[in-house]
PDB file of C-alpha atoms in Angstrom:
ATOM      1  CA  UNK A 109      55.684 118.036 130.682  1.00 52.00           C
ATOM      2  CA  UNK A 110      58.641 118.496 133.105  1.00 64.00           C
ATOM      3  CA  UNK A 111      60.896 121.675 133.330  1.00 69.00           C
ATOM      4  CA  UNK A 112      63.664 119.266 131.831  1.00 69.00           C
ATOM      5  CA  UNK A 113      61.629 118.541 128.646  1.00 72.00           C
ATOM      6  CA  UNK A 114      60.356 121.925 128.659  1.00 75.00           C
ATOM      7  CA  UNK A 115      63.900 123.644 127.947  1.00 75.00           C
ATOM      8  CA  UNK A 116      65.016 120.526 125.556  1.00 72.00           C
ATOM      9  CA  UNK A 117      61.774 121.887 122.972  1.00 80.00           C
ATOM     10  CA  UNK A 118      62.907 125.200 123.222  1.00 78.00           C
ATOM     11  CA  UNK A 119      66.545 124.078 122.442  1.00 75.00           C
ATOM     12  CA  UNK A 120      64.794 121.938 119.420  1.00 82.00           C
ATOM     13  CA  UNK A 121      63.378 125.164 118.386  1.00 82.00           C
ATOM     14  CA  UNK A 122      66.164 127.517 118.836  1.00 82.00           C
ATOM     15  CA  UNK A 123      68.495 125.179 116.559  1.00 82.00           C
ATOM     16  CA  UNK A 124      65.676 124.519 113.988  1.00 84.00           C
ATOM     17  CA  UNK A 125      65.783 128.353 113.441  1.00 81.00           C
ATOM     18  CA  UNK A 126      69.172 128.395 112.595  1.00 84.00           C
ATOM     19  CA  UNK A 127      68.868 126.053 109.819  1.00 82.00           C
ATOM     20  CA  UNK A 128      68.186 128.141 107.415  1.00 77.00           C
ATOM     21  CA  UNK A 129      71.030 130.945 107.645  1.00 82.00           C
ATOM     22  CA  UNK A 130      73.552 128.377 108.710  1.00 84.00           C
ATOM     23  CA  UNK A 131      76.394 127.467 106.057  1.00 87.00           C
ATOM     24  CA  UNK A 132      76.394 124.312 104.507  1.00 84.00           C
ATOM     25  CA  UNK A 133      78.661 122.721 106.265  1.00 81.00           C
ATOM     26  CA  UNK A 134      77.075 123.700 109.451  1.00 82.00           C
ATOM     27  CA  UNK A 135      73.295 122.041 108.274  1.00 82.00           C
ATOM     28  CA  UNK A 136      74.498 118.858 109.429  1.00 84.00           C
ATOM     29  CA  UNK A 137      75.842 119.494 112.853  1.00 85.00           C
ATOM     30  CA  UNK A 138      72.584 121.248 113.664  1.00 83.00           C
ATOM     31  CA  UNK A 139      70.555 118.515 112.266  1.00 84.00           C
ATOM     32  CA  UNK A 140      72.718 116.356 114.405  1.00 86.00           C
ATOM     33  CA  UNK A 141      72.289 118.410 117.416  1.00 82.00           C
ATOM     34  CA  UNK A 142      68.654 118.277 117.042  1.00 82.00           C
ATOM     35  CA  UNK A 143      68.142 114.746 116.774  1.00 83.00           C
ATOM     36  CA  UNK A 144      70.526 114.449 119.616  1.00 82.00           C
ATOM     37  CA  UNK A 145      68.168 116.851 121.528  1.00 76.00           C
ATOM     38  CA  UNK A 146      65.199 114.639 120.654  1.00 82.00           C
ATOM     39  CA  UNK A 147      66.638 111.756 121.746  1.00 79.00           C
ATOM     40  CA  UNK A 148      67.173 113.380 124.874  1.00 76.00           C
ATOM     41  CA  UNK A 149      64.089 114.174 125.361  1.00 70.00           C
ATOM     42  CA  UNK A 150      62.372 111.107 124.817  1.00 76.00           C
ATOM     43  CA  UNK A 151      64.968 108.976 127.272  1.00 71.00           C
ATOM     44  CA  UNK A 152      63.715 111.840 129.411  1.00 60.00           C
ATOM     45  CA  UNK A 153      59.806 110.872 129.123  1.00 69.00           C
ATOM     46  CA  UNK A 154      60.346 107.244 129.369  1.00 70.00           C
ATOM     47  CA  UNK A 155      62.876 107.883 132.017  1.00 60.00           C
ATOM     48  CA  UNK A 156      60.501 109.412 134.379  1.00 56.00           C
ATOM     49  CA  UNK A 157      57.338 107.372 133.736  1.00 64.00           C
ATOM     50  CA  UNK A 158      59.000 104.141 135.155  1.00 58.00           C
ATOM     51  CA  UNK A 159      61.315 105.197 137.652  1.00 48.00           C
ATOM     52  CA  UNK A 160      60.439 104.447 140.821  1.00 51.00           C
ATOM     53  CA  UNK A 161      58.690 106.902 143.523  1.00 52.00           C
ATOM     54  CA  UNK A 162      60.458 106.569 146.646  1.00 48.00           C
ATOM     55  CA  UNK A 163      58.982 108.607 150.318  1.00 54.00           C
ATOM     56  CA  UNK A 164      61.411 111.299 151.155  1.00 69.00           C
ATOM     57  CA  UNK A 165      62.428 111.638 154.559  1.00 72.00           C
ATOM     58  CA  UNK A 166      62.053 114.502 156.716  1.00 83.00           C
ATOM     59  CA  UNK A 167      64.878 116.734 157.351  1.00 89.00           C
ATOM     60  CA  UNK A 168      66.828 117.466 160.832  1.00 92.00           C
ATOM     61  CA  UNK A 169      66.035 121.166 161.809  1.00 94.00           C
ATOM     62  CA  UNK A 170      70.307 121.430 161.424  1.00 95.00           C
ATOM     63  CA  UNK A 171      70.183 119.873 157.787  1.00 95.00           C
ATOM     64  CA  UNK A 172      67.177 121.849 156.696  1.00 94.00           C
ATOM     65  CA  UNK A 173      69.491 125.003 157.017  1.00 96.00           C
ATOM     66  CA  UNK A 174      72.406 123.304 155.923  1.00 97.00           C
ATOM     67  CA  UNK A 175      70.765 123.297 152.908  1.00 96.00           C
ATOM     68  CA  UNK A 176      68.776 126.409 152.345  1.00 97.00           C
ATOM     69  CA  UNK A 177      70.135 128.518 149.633  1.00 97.00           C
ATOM     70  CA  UNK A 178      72.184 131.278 150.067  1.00 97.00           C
ATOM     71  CA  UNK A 179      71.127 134.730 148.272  1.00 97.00           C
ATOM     72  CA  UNK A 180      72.030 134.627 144.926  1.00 98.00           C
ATOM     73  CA  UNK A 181      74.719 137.163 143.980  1.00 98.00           C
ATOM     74  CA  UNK A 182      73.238 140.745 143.244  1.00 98.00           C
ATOM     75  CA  UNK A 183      74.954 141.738 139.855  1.00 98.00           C
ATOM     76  CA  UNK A 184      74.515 144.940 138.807  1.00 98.00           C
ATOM     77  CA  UNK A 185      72.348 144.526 135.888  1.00 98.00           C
ATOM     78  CA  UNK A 186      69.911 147.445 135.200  1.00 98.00           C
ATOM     79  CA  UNK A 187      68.468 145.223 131.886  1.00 98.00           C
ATOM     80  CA  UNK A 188      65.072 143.370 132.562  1.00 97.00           C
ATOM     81  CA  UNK A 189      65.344 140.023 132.547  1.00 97.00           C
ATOM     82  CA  UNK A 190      62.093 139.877 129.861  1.00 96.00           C
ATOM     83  CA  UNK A 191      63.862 142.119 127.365  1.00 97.00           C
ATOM     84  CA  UNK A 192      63.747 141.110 124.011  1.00 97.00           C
ATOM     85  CA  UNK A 193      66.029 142.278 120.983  1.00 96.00           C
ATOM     86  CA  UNK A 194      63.583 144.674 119.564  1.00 96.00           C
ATOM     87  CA  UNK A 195      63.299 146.041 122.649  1.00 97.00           C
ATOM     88  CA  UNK A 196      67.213 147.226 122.587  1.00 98.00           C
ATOM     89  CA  UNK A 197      68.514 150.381 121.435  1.00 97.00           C
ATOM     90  CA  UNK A 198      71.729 152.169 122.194  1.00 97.00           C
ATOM     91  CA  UNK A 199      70.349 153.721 125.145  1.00 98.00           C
ATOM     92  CA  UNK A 200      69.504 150.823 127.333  1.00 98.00           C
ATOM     93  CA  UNK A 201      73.263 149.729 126.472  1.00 98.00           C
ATOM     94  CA  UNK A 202      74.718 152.058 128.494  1.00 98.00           C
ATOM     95  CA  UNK A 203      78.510 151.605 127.026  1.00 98.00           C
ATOM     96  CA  UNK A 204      80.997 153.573 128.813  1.00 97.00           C
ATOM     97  CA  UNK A 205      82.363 157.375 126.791  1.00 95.00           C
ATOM     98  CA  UNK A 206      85.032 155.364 124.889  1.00 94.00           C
ATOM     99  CA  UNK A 207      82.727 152.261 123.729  1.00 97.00           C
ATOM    100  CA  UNK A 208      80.454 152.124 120.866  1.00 96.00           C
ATOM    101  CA  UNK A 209      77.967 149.575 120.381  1.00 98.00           C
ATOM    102  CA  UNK A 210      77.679 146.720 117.722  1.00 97.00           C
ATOM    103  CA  UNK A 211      74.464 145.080 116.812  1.00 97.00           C
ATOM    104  CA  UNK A 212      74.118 141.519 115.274  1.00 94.00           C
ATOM    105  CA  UNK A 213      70.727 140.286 114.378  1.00 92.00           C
ATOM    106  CA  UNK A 214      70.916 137.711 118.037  1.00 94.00           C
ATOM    107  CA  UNK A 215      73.437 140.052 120.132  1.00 97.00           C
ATOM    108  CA  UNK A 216      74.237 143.362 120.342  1.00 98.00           C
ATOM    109  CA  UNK A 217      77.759 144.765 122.600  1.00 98.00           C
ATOM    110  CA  UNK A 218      79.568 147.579 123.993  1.00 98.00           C
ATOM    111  CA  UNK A 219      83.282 147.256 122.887  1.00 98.00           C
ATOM    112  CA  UNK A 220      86.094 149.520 121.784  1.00 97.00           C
ATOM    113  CA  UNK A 221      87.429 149.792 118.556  1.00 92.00           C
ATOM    114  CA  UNK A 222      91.084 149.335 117.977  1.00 87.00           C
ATOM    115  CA  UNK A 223      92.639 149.242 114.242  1.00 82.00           C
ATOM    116  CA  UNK A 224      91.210 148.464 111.082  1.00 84.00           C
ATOM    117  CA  UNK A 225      90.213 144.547 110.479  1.00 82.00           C
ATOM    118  CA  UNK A 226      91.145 143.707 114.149  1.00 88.00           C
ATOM    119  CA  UNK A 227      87.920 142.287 116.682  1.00 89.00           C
ATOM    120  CA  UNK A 228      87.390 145.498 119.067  1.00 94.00           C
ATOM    121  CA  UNK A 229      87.299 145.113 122.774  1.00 96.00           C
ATOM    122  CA  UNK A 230      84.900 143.728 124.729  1.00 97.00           C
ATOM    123  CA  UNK A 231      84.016 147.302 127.197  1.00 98.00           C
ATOM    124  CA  UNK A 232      80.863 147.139 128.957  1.00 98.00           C
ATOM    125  CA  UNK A 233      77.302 145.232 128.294  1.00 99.00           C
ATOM    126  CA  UNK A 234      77.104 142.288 126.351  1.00 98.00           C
ATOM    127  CA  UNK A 235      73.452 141.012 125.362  1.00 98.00           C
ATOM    128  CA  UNK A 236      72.738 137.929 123.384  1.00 97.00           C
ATOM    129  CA  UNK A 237      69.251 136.587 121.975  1.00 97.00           C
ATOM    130  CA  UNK A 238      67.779 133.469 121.019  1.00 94.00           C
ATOM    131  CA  UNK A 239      66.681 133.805 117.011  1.00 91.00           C
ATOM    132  CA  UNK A 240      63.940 131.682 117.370  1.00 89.00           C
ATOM    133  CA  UNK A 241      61.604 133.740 120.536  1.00 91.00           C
ATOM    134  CA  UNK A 242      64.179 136.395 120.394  1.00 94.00           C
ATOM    135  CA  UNK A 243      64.164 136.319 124.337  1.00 94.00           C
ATOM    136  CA  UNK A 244      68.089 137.081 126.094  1.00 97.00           C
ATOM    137  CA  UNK A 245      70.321 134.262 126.180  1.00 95.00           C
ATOM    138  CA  UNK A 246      72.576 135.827 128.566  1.00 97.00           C
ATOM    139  CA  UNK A 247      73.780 138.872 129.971  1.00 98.00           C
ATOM    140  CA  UNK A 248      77.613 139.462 130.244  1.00 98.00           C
ATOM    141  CA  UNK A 249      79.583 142.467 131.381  1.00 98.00           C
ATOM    142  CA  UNK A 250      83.261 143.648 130.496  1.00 98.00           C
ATOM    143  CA  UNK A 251      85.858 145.543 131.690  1.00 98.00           C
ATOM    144  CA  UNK A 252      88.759 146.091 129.071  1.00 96.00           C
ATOM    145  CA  UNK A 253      87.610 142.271 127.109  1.00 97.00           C
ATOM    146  CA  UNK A 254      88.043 140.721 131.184  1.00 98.00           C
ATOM    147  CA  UNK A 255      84.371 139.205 132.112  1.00 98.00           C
ATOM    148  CA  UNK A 256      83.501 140.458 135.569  1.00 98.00           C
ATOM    149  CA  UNK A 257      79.435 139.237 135.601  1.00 98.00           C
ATOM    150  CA  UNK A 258      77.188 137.002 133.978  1.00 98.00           C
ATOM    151  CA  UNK A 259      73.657 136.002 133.923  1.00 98.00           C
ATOM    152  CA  UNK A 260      72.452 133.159 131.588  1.00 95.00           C
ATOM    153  CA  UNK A 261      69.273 132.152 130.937  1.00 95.00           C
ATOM    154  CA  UNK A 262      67.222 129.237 130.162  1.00 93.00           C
ATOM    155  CA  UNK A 263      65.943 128.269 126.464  1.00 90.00           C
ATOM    156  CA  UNK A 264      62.094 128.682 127.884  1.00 88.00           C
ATOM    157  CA  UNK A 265      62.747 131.650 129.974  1.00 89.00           C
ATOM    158  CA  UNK A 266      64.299 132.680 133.366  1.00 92.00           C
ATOM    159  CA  UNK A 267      68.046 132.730 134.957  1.00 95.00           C
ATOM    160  CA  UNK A 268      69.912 129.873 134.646  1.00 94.00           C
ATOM    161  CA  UNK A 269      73.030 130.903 135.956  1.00 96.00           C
ATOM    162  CA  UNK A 270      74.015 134.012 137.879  1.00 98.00           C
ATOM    163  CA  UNK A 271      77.731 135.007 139.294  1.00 98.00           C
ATOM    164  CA  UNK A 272      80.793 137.531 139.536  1.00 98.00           C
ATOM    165  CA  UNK A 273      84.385 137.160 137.612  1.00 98.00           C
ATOM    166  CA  UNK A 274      87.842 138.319 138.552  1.00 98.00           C
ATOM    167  CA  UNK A 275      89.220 137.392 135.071  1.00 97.00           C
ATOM    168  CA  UNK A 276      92.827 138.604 134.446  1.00 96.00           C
ATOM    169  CA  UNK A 277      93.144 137.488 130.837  1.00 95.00           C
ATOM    170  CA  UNK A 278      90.517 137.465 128.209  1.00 92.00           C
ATOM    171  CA  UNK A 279      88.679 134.261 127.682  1.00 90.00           C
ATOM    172  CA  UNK A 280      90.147 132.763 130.414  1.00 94.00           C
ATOM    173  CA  UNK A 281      87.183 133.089 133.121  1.00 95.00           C
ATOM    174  CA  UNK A 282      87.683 132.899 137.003  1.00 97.00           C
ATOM    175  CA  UNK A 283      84.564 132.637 139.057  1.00 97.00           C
ATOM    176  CA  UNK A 284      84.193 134.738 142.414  1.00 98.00           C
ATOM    177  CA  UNK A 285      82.130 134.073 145.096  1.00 98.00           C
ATOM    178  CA  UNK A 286      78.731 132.566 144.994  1.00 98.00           C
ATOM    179  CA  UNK A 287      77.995 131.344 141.468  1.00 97.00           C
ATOM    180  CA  UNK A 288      74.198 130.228 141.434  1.00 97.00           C
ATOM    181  CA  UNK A 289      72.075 127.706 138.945  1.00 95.00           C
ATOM    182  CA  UNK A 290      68.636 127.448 138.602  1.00 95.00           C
ATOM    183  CA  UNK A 291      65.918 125.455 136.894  1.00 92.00           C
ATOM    184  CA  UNK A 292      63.672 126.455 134.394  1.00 90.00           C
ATOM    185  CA  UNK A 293      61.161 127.130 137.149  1.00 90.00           C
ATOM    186  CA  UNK A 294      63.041 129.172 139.424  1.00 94.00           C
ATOM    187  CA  UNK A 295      64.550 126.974 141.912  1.00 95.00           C
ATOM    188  CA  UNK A 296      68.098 127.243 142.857  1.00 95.00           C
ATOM    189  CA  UNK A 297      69.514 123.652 141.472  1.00 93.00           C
ATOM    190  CA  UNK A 298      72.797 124.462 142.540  1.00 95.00           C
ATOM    191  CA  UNK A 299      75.505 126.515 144.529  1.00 97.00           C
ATOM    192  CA  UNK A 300      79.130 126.897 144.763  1.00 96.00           C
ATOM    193  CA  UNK A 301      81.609 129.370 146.156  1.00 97.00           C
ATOM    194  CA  UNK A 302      84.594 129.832 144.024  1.00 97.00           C
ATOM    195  CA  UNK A 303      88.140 132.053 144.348  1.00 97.00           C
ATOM    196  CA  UNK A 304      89.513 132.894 141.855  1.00 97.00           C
ATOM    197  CA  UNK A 305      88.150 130.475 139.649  1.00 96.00           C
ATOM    198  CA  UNK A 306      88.794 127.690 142.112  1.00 97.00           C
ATOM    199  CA  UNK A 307      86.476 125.996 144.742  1.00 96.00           C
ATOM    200  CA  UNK A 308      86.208 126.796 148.048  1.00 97.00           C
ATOM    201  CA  UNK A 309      84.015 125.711 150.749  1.00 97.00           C
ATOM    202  CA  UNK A 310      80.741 124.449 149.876  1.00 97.00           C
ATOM    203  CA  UNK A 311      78.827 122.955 147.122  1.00 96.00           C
ATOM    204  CA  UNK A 312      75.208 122.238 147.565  1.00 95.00           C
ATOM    205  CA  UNK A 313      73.018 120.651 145.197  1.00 94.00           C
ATOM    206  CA  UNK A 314      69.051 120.446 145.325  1.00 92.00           C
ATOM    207  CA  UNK A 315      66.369 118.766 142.730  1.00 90.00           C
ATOM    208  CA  UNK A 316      63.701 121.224 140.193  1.00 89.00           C
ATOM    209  CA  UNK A 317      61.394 121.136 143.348  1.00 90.00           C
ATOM    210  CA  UNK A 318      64.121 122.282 146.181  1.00 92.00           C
ATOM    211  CA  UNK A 319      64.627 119.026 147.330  1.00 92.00           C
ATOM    212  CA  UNK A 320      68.318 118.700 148.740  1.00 93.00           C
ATOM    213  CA  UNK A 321      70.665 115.902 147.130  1.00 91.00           C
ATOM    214  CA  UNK A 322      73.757 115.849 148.393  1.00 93.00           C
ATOM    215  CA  UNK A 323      76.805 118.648 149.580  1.00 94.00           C
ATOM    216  CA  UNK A 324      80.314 118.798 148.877  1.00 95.00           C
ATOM    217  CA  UNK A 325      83.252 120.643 150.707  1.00 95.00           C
ATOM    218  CA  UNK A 326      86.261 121.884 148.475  1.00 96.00           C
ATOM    219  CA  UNK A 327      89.691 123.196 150.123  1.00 97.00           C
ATOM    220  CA  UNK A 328      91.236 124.794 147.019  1.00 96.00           C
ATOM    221  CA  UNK A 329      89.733 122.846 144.341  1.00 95.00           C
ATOM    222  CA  UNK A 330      90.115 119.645 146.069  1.00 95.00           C
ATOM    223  CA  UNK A 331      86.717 117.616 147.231  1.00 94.00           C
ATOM    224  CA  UNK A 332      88.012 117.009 151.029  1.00 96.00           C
ATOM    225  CA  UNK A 333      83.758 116.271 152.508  1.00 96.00           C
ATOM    226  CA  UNK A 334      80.098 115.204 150.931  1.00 94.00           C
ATOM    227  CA  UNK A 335      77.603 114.061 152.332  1.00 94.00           C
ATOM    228  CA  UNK A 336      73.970 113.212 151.449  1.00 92.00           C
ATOM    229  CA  UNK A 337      70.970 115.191 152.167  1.00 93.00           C
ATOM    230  CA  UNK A 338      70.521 113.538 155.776  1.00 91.00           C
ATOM    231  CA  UNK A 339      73.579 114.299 156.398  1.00 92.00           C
ATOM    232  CA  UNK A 340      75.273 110.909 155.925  1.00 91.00           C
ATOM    233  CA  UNK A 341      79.059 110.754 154.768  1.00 92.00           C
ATOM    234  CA  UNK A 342      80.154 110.435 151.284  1.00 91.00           C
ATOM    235  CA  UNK A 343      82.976 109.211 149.457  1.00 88.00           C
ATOM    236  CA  UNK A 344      85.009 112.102 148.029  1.00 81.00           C
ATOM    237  CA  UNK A 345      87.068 109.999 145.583  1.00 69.00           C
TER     238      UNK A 345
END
């Protein structure tokens, strides 16, 4: 079974175990998002077992470290990545002297009340958990409801996703610097460089097994150079 079909059966199973809390009215999308899923996943298998193999060619010495990833960005997270929600208390939380914390059933946050019937403030460590392994889904961090880091993981386990933010408004999220992806397996999938929440400089992309696929060069936001593994130009447009 591939890494791809791997985190599509955990998805399956994550939604399945919200079927039975969910509302009515939600039953359906989830039923529809799992038979979606399934679909996937079989297109997936029958995708792969007739698509051709084809010889990859050997990398130039220059393209080889064109393409070799940069280090991930070190967030400051202090919260294993193995952690599960039983394993939380208030202590491992960590919310800042004016913060309490709020525990759900799949998330629990640090965040500042305000008045009476009014959604408190996002301040510090948020945590959220799949319901069906009860493994994190991601790791977020706020100052004042403003994101400033995230890590998210995979259905099956593992980063997907790590990266700073210099939001200035809540909900409205601007990446900073070097925002990684990964597969389910570890390998960095992808890379880009952002400022501000635009794109800047270069965007690599690589297959689950760290083979590169193809690079493209952004001058604020705007695709300007790609080019394929080999190095051969792409169209940007």
């Amino acid at each position: 079974m591939t890494t791809q079909s791997q985190e599509l059966q955990a998805m399956i199973a994550e939604l399945e175990s919200q079927l039975a809390d969910a509302p009515p009215d939600m039953r359906e999308i989830l039923r529809q998002q799992i038979d979606a899923a399934r679909r996937a996943d079989q297109m997936l298998i029958a995708a792969l077992a007739s698509a051709p193999q084809f010889a990859r060619s050997a990398l130039s010495p220059e393209m080889r470290a064109f393409f070799t990833p940069q280090p991930p960005a070190e967030v400051p997270s202090w919260v294993p990545d193995s952690v599960t929600r039983r394993e939380v208390d208030d202590a491992l939380m960590r919310c800042p002297a004016d913060a309490s914390v709020y525990a759900e059933e799949d998330s629990v946050g640090c965040a500042v009340p305000i008045a009476p019937g009014r959604i408190p403030i996002r301040h510090g460590l948020q945590l959220g958990f799949l319901r069906s392994t009860g493994r994190l889904q991601h790791q977020r961090f706020y100052e004042r409801g403003l994101l400033r880091w995230a890590i998210e993981y995979h259905a099956t386990g593992g980063r997907s996703s790590v990266g700073f933010y210099s939001d200035t408004e809540p909900r409205v999220h601007l990446e900073e610097g070097v925002e990684t992806w990964f597969a389910p397996n570890g390998t960095v999938t992808a890379q880009s460089t952002w400022r501000a929440g635009v794109k800047q400089g270069w965007t690599r992309l690589w297959e689950d097994d760290g083979t590169p696929v193809t690079a493209t060069r952004y001058e604020d936001g705007r695709p300007v150079e790609s080019i394929m593994a080999d190095g051969t130009p792409l169209p940007t447009s």
